[in-house]
Amino acid sequence: VTFFPARLTTPAGGSATFFCNISMENDYISEYSLNWYKEINHSQTQKIAEISRIHPETKTEKYRLTNHTPAFKFEILNLHQNDSGSYYCGLITFYEPDKVMESNRSFLVVTAAPEKTNATDEPKMEESNPPDHIKAVLLGILLLAGTVVLLIFGYLTVTYRRGGMLLRGGCAAPRGWKPPMVPLPTVDYGVLEFQRDQRTQVPPETHPVDQTEYATIVFPEEKPVTPERGKKHQD
């Protein structure tokens, strides 16, 4: 009867699996019972499970045994650190020779459970990092925009240089083309002369000289007034 692996290290919360092999060379082994033991303080033995030929599987909340003759699978579920210790299997036969055959010991070490990562952080990290295809699309758009800007800048530069060379070479300007009128500022300078206030001389008032003129009035001789002339004179 063999029990393996000889040593197993598993974190808490998981499960540990051992195997027990028995020899089927003799006919008396057809009726048997296989027990699973755990040593406590290297002096006491505790039976934790049992399986026989007519029971292919035994299962509890803590242990599970499966018959795969000539191999038997032993599992410890939901490990705790106090499950650490030595384990072995014992084969009990019911016919001659009626005896118990014990296997070698295997040692189980249960380590502390790993620290649990916050499950809510993972989706946030995934959301903060956009998928690769979105990154590729954004990069393509940026490259295309940069190419367009460079082409426009190159076109404007070449056009400006050609225009400057034509003007410098003395070539005729296109018909209807007029040079741009650039207003030039002009400055007028003047001299301001300030003089003292001089009183204007007012000529003295002149009074007209009193003159006496004499005139002689000569009246023509008057004709005698007749009735007809008097009437005409009234009209």
Tab-separated table of C-alpha atoms in Angstrom:
chain	number	residue	atom	x	y	z
A	1	VAL	CA	0.000	0.000	0.000
A	2	THR	CA	1.510	3.336	-1.060
A	3	PHE	CA	0.374	6.892	-0.362
A	4	PHE	CA	1.579	9.916	-2.376
A	5	PRO	CA	2.637	12.634	-2.909
A	6	ALA	CA	4.994	12.565	0.056
A	7	ARG	CA	4.614	16.325	0.654
A	8	LEU	CA	2.017	18.808	-0.520
A	9	THR	CA	1.808	22.581	0.034
A	10	THR	CA	-1.502	24.317	-0.703
A	11	PRO	CA	-2.935	27.741	0.264
A	12	ALA	CA	-5.976	27.997	2.509
A	13	GLY	CA	-9.327	27.989	0.757
A	14	GLY	CA	-8.231	25.487	-1.885
A	15	SER	CA	-8.171	21.693	-1.913
A	16	ALA	CA	-5.506	19.001	-1.461
A	17	THR	CA	-5.449	15.683	-3.375
A	18	PHE	CA	-3.659	12.480	-2.376
A	19	PHE	CA	-3.643	9.012	-3.971
A	20	CYS	CA	-3.504	5.589	-2.333
A	21	ASN	CA	-2.493	2.531	-4.409
A	22	ILE	CA	-3.113	-1.076	-3.286
A	23	SER	CA	-1.770	-4.348	-4.754
A	24	MET	CA	-4.392	-6.629	-6.373
A	25	GLU	CA	-2.129	-9.678	-6.901
A	26	ASN	CA	-3.812	-11.897	-4.281
A	27	ASP	CA	-7.420	-13.099	-4.354
A	28	TYR	CA	-8.095	-12.324	-0.702
A	29	ILE	CA	-7.977	-8.638	-1.506
A	30	SER	CA	-11.409	-8.891	-3.174
A	31	GLU	CA	-13.126	-8.050	0.113
A	32	TYR	CA	-11.585	-5.037	1.823
A	33	SER	CA	-12.111	-1.655	3.414
A	34	LEU	CA	-9.796	1.277	2.916
A	35	ASN	CA	-9.524	3.858	5.700
A	36	TRP	CA	-8.027	7.320	5.670
A	37	TYR	CA	-6.189	8.521	8.748
A	38	LYS	CA	-4.619	11.664	10.109
A	39	GLU	CA	-1.913	11.722	12.788
A	40	ILE	CA	-2.353	14.176	15.647
A	41	ASN	CA	0.717	15.165	17.699
A	42	HIS	CA	2.629	12.166	16.297
A	43	SER	CA	0.965	9.879	18.837
A	44	GLN	CA	-2.760	9.800	18.157
A	45	THR	CA	-4.516	8.691	14.988
A	46	GLN	CA	-7.852	10.000	13.727
A	47	LYS	CA	-9.936	8.180	11.132
A	48	ILE	CA	-11.417	10.735	8.775
A	49	ALA	CA	-12.988	8.654	5.941
A	50	GLU	CA	-13.625	5.103	4.689
A	51	ILE	CA	-14.323	3.492	1.313
A	52	SER	CA	-14.923	-0.122	0.192
A	53	ARG	CA	-15.200	-2.114	-3.007
A	54	ILE	CA	-18.979	-1.814	-3.138
A	55	HIS	CA	-18.946	1.963	-2.556
A	56	PRO	CA	-17.279	3.693	-5.537
A	57	GLU	CA	-17.394	7.136	-3.912
A	58	THR	CA	-17.673	8.628	-0.451
A	59	LYS	CA	-18.255	12.336	-0.022
A	60	THR	CA	-18.781	14.708	2.899
A	61	GLU	CA	-18.593	18.475	3.267
A	62	LYS	CA	-14.899	18.207	4.071
A	63	TYR	CA	-13.636	15.044	2.342
A	64	ARG	CA	-14.198	13.154	-0.897
A	65	LEU	CA	-12.939	9.651	-1.739
A	66	THR	CA	-13.204	8.137	-5.238
A	67	ASN	CA	-12.531	4.482	-6.133
A	68	HIS	CA	-10.330	4.016	-9.207
A	69	THR	CA	-9.085	0.515	-8.328
A	70	PRO	CA	-6.252	-0.110	-7.755
A	71	ALA	CA	-5.862	3.639	-7.092
A	72	PHE	CA	-8.005	5.665	-4.690
A	73	LYS	CA	-8.293	9.435	-4.803
A	74	PHE	CA	-8.448	11.331	-1.508
A	75	GLU	CA	-9.425	15.035	-1.499
A	76	ILE	CA	-9.588	17.543	1.350
A	77	LEU	CA	-11.958	20.432	0.508
A	78	ASN	CA	-11.986	24.030	1.756
A	79	LEU	CA	-8.590	23.861	3.397
A	80	HIS	CA	-7.765	25.598	6.666
A	81	GLN	CA	-4.375	25.997	8.269
A	82	ASN	CA	-5.329	23.510	10.993
A	83	ASP	CA	-5.635	20.823	8.260
A	84	SER	CA	-1.844	20.690	8.120
A	85	GLY	CA	-0.393	17.377	9.293
A	86	SER	CA	0.504	13.797	8.326
A	87	TYR	CA	-1.950	11.592	6.411
A	88	TYR	CA	-1.884	7.916	5.379
A	89	CYS	CA	-4.230	5.125	4.296
A	90	GLY	CA	-4.844	1.708	5.886
A	91	LEU	CA	-6.053	-1.402	4.017
A	92	ILE	CA	-8.186	-3.859	6.015
A	93	THR	CA	-8.810	-7.372	4.530
A	94	PHE	CA	-11.701	-9.597	5.742
A	95	TYR	CA	-10.340	-13.044	4.785
A	96	GLU	CA	-7.099	-14.807	5.511
A	97	PRO	CA	-4.818	-13.347	6.375
A	98	ASP	CA	-7.063	-10.876	8.283
A	99	LYS	CA	-4.801	-7.902	8.939
A	100	VAL	CA	-4.293	-4.185	8.488
A	101	MET	CA	-1.656	-2.846	6.091
A	102	GLU	CA	-0.646	0.800	6.543
A	103	SER	CA	0.908	2.997	3.915
A	104	ASN	CA	3.696	5.484	4.210
A	105	ARG	CA	3.001	8.985	5.617
A	106	SER	CA	2.449	12.113	3.519
A	107	PHE	CA	2.706	15.617	4.948
A	108	LEU	CA	0.308	18.449	4.112
A	109	VAL	CA	1.211	22.121	4.641
A	110	VAL	CA	-1.612	24.668	4.380
A	111	THR	CA	-0.334	28.208	3.899
A	112	ALA	CA	-2.159	31.490	4.461
A	113	ALA	CA	-4.695	32.496	1.833
A	114	PRO	CA	-3.439	35.022	-0.739
A	115	GLU	CA	-4.692	38.560	-0.389
A	116	LYS	CA	-7.853	39.095	-2.365
A	117	THR	CA	-7.702	41.803	-4.947
A	118	ASN	CA	-10.630	44.133	-5.206
A	119	ALA	CA	-12.767	42.743	-7.996
A	120	THR	CA	-14.261	46.156	-8.681
A	121	ASP	CA	-10.840	47.586	-9.564
A	122	GLU	CA	-10.292	45.313	-12.543
A	123	PRO	CA	-13.225	46.588	-14.621
A	124	LYS	CA	-12.164	50.162	-13.874
A	125	MET	CA	-8.686	49.425	-15.147
A	126	GLU	CA	-10.119	47.843	-18.242
A	127	GLU	CA	-12.396	50.828	-18.813
A	128	SER	CA	-9.556	53.307	-18.366
A	129	ASN	CA	-7.498	51.483	-21.004
A	130	PRO	CA	-9.279	51.596	-24.371
A	131	PRO	CA	-9.064	48.506	-26.596
A	132	ASP	CA	-6.238	48.172	-29.075
A	133	HIS	CA	-8.428	48.700	-32.142
A	134	ILE	CA	-9.688	52.051	-30.761
A	135	LYS	CA	-6.096	53.132	-30.181
A	136	ALA	CA	-5.215	52.172	-33.750
A	137	VAL	CA	-8.133	54.186	-35.156
A	138	LEU	CA	-7.214	57.277	-33.137
A	139	LEU	CA	-3.580	56.992	-34.207
A	140	GLY	CA	-4.617	56.731	-37.858
A	141	ILE	CA	-6.806	59.820	-37.588
A	142	LEU	CA	-3.969	61.811	-36.006
A	143	LEU	CA	-1.524	60.742	-38.712
A	144	LEU	CA	-3.985	61.647	-41.480
A	145	ALA	CA	-4.646	65.082	-39.978
A	146	GLY	CA	-0.915	65.724	-39.641
A	147	THR	CA	-0.328	64.756	-43.290
A	148	VAL	CA	-3.063	67.136	-44.493
A	149	VAL	CA	-1.613	70.014	-42.465
A	150	LEU	CA	1.874	69.384	-43.859
A	151	LEU	CA	0.559	69.300	-47.442
A	152	ILE	CA	-1.297	72.595	-47.009
A	153	PHE	CA	1.747	74.226	-45.432
A	154	GLY	CA	4.003	72.981	-48.232
A	155	TYR	CA	1.616	74.241	-50.916
A	156	LEU	CA	1.425	77.705	-49.358
A	157	THR	CA	5.215	77.845	-48.996
A	158	VAL	CA	5.853	76.886	-52.632
A	159	THR	CA	3.222	79.343	-53.891
A	160	TYR	CA	4.712	82.171	-51.854
A	161	ARG	CA	8.229	81.454	-53.085
A	162	ARG	CA	7.126	81.282	-56.718
A	163	GLY	CA	5.320	84.608	-56.423
A	164	GLY	CA	8.427	86.225	-54.932
A	165	MET	CA	10.702	84.854	-57.671
A	166	LEU	CA	8.401	86.124	-60.449
A	167	LEU	CA	8.389	89.602	-58.995
A	168	ARG	CA	12.146	89.644	-58.515
A	169	GLY	CA	12.858	88.312	-62.030
A	170	GLY	CA	11.040	91.225	-63.680
A	171	CYS	CA	8.377	89.152	-65.311
A	172	ALA	CA	5.223	90.889	-66.308
A	173	ALA	CA	2.477	90.762	-63.781
A	174	PRO	CA	-0.827	89.244	-64.817
A	175	ARG	CA	-3.268	91.521	-66.591
A	176	GLY	CA	-5.437	93.404	-64.210
A	177	TRP	CA	-3.053	92.854	-61.324
A	178	LYS	CA	-2.365	95.906	-59.248
A	179	PRO	CA	0.170	96.201	-56.516
A	180	PRO	CA	-1.424	96.552	-53.173
A	181	MET	CA	-1.801	100.113	-52.048
A	182	VAL	CA	-0.085	100.545	-48.773
A	183	PRO	CA	-0.965	103.852	-47.129
A	184	LEU	CA	2.099	105.814	-46.106
A	185	PRO	CA	1.730	108.157	-43.195
A	186	THR	CA	2.719	111.805	-43.810
A	187	VAL	CA	3.698	114.425	-41.274
A	188	ASP	CA	3.272	118.176	-41.819
A	189	TYR	CA	5.491	120.455	-39.843
A	190	GLY	CA	4.618	124.095	-39.094
A	191	VAL	CA	5.820	126.938	-36.958
A	192	LEU	CA	3.449	128.666	-34.684
A	193	GLU	CA	4.367	132.244	-33.841
A	194	PHE	CA	2.866	133.889	-30.877
A	195	GLN	CA	2.847	137.745	-30.707
A	196	ARG	CA	1.896	140.105	-28.012
A	197	ASP	CA	-1.551	141.620	-28.173
A	198	GLN	CA	-1.187	144.997	-29.774
A	199	ARG	CA	-3.967	147.470	-29.591
A	200	THR	CA	-5.154	148.605	-32.973
A	201	GLN	CA	-5.163	152.322	-33.353
A	202	VAL	CA	-8.605	153.683	-33.958
A	203	PRO	CA	-8.619	156.707	-36.170
A	204	PRO	CA	-10.116	159.737	-34.563
A	205	GLU	CA	-13.685	160.404	-35.260
A	206	THR	CA	-14.242	162.940	-37.985
A	207	HIS	CA	-17.256	165.177	-37.978
A	208	PRO	CA	-18.647	166.377	-41.223
A	209	VAL	CA	-18.203	170.075	-41.862
A	210	ASP	CA	-21.406	172.020	-41.814
A	211	GLN	CA	-21.987	173.507	-45.269
A	212	THR	CA	-24.780	175.788	-46.425
A	213	GLU	CA	-25.873	175.577	-50.017
A	214	TYR	CA	-28.087	178.075	-51.706
A	215	ALA	CA	-30.335	177.381	-54.651
A	216	THR	CA	-32.442	179.598	-56.807
A	217	ILE	CA	-35.769	178.233	-57.922
A	218	VAL	CA	-37.253	179.687	-61.031
A	219	PHE	CA	-40.862	178.949	-61.640
A	220	PRO	CA	-42.243	179.300	-65.159
A	221	GLU	CA	-44.876	181.720	-65.893
A	222	GLU	CA	-48.287	180.475	-65.220
A	223	LYS	CA	-50.919	180.611	-67.892
A	224	PRO	CA	-54.336	181.842	-66.947
A	225	VAL	CA	-56.518	179.122	-65.758
A	226	THR	CA	-59.352	178.472	-68.093
A	227	PRO	CA	-62.292	176.217	-67.276
A	228	GLU	CA	-60.966	173.478	-69.559
A	229	ARG	CA	-57.485	173.619	-68.072
A	230	GLY	CA	-58.936	173.679	-64.638
A	231	LYS	CA	-60.916	170.587	-65.359
A	232	LYS	CA	-57.853	168.811	-66.784
A	233	HIS	CA	-55.840	169.885	-63.815
A	234	GLN	CA	-58.445	168.327	-61.496
A	235	ASP	CA	-58.394	165.104	-63.515
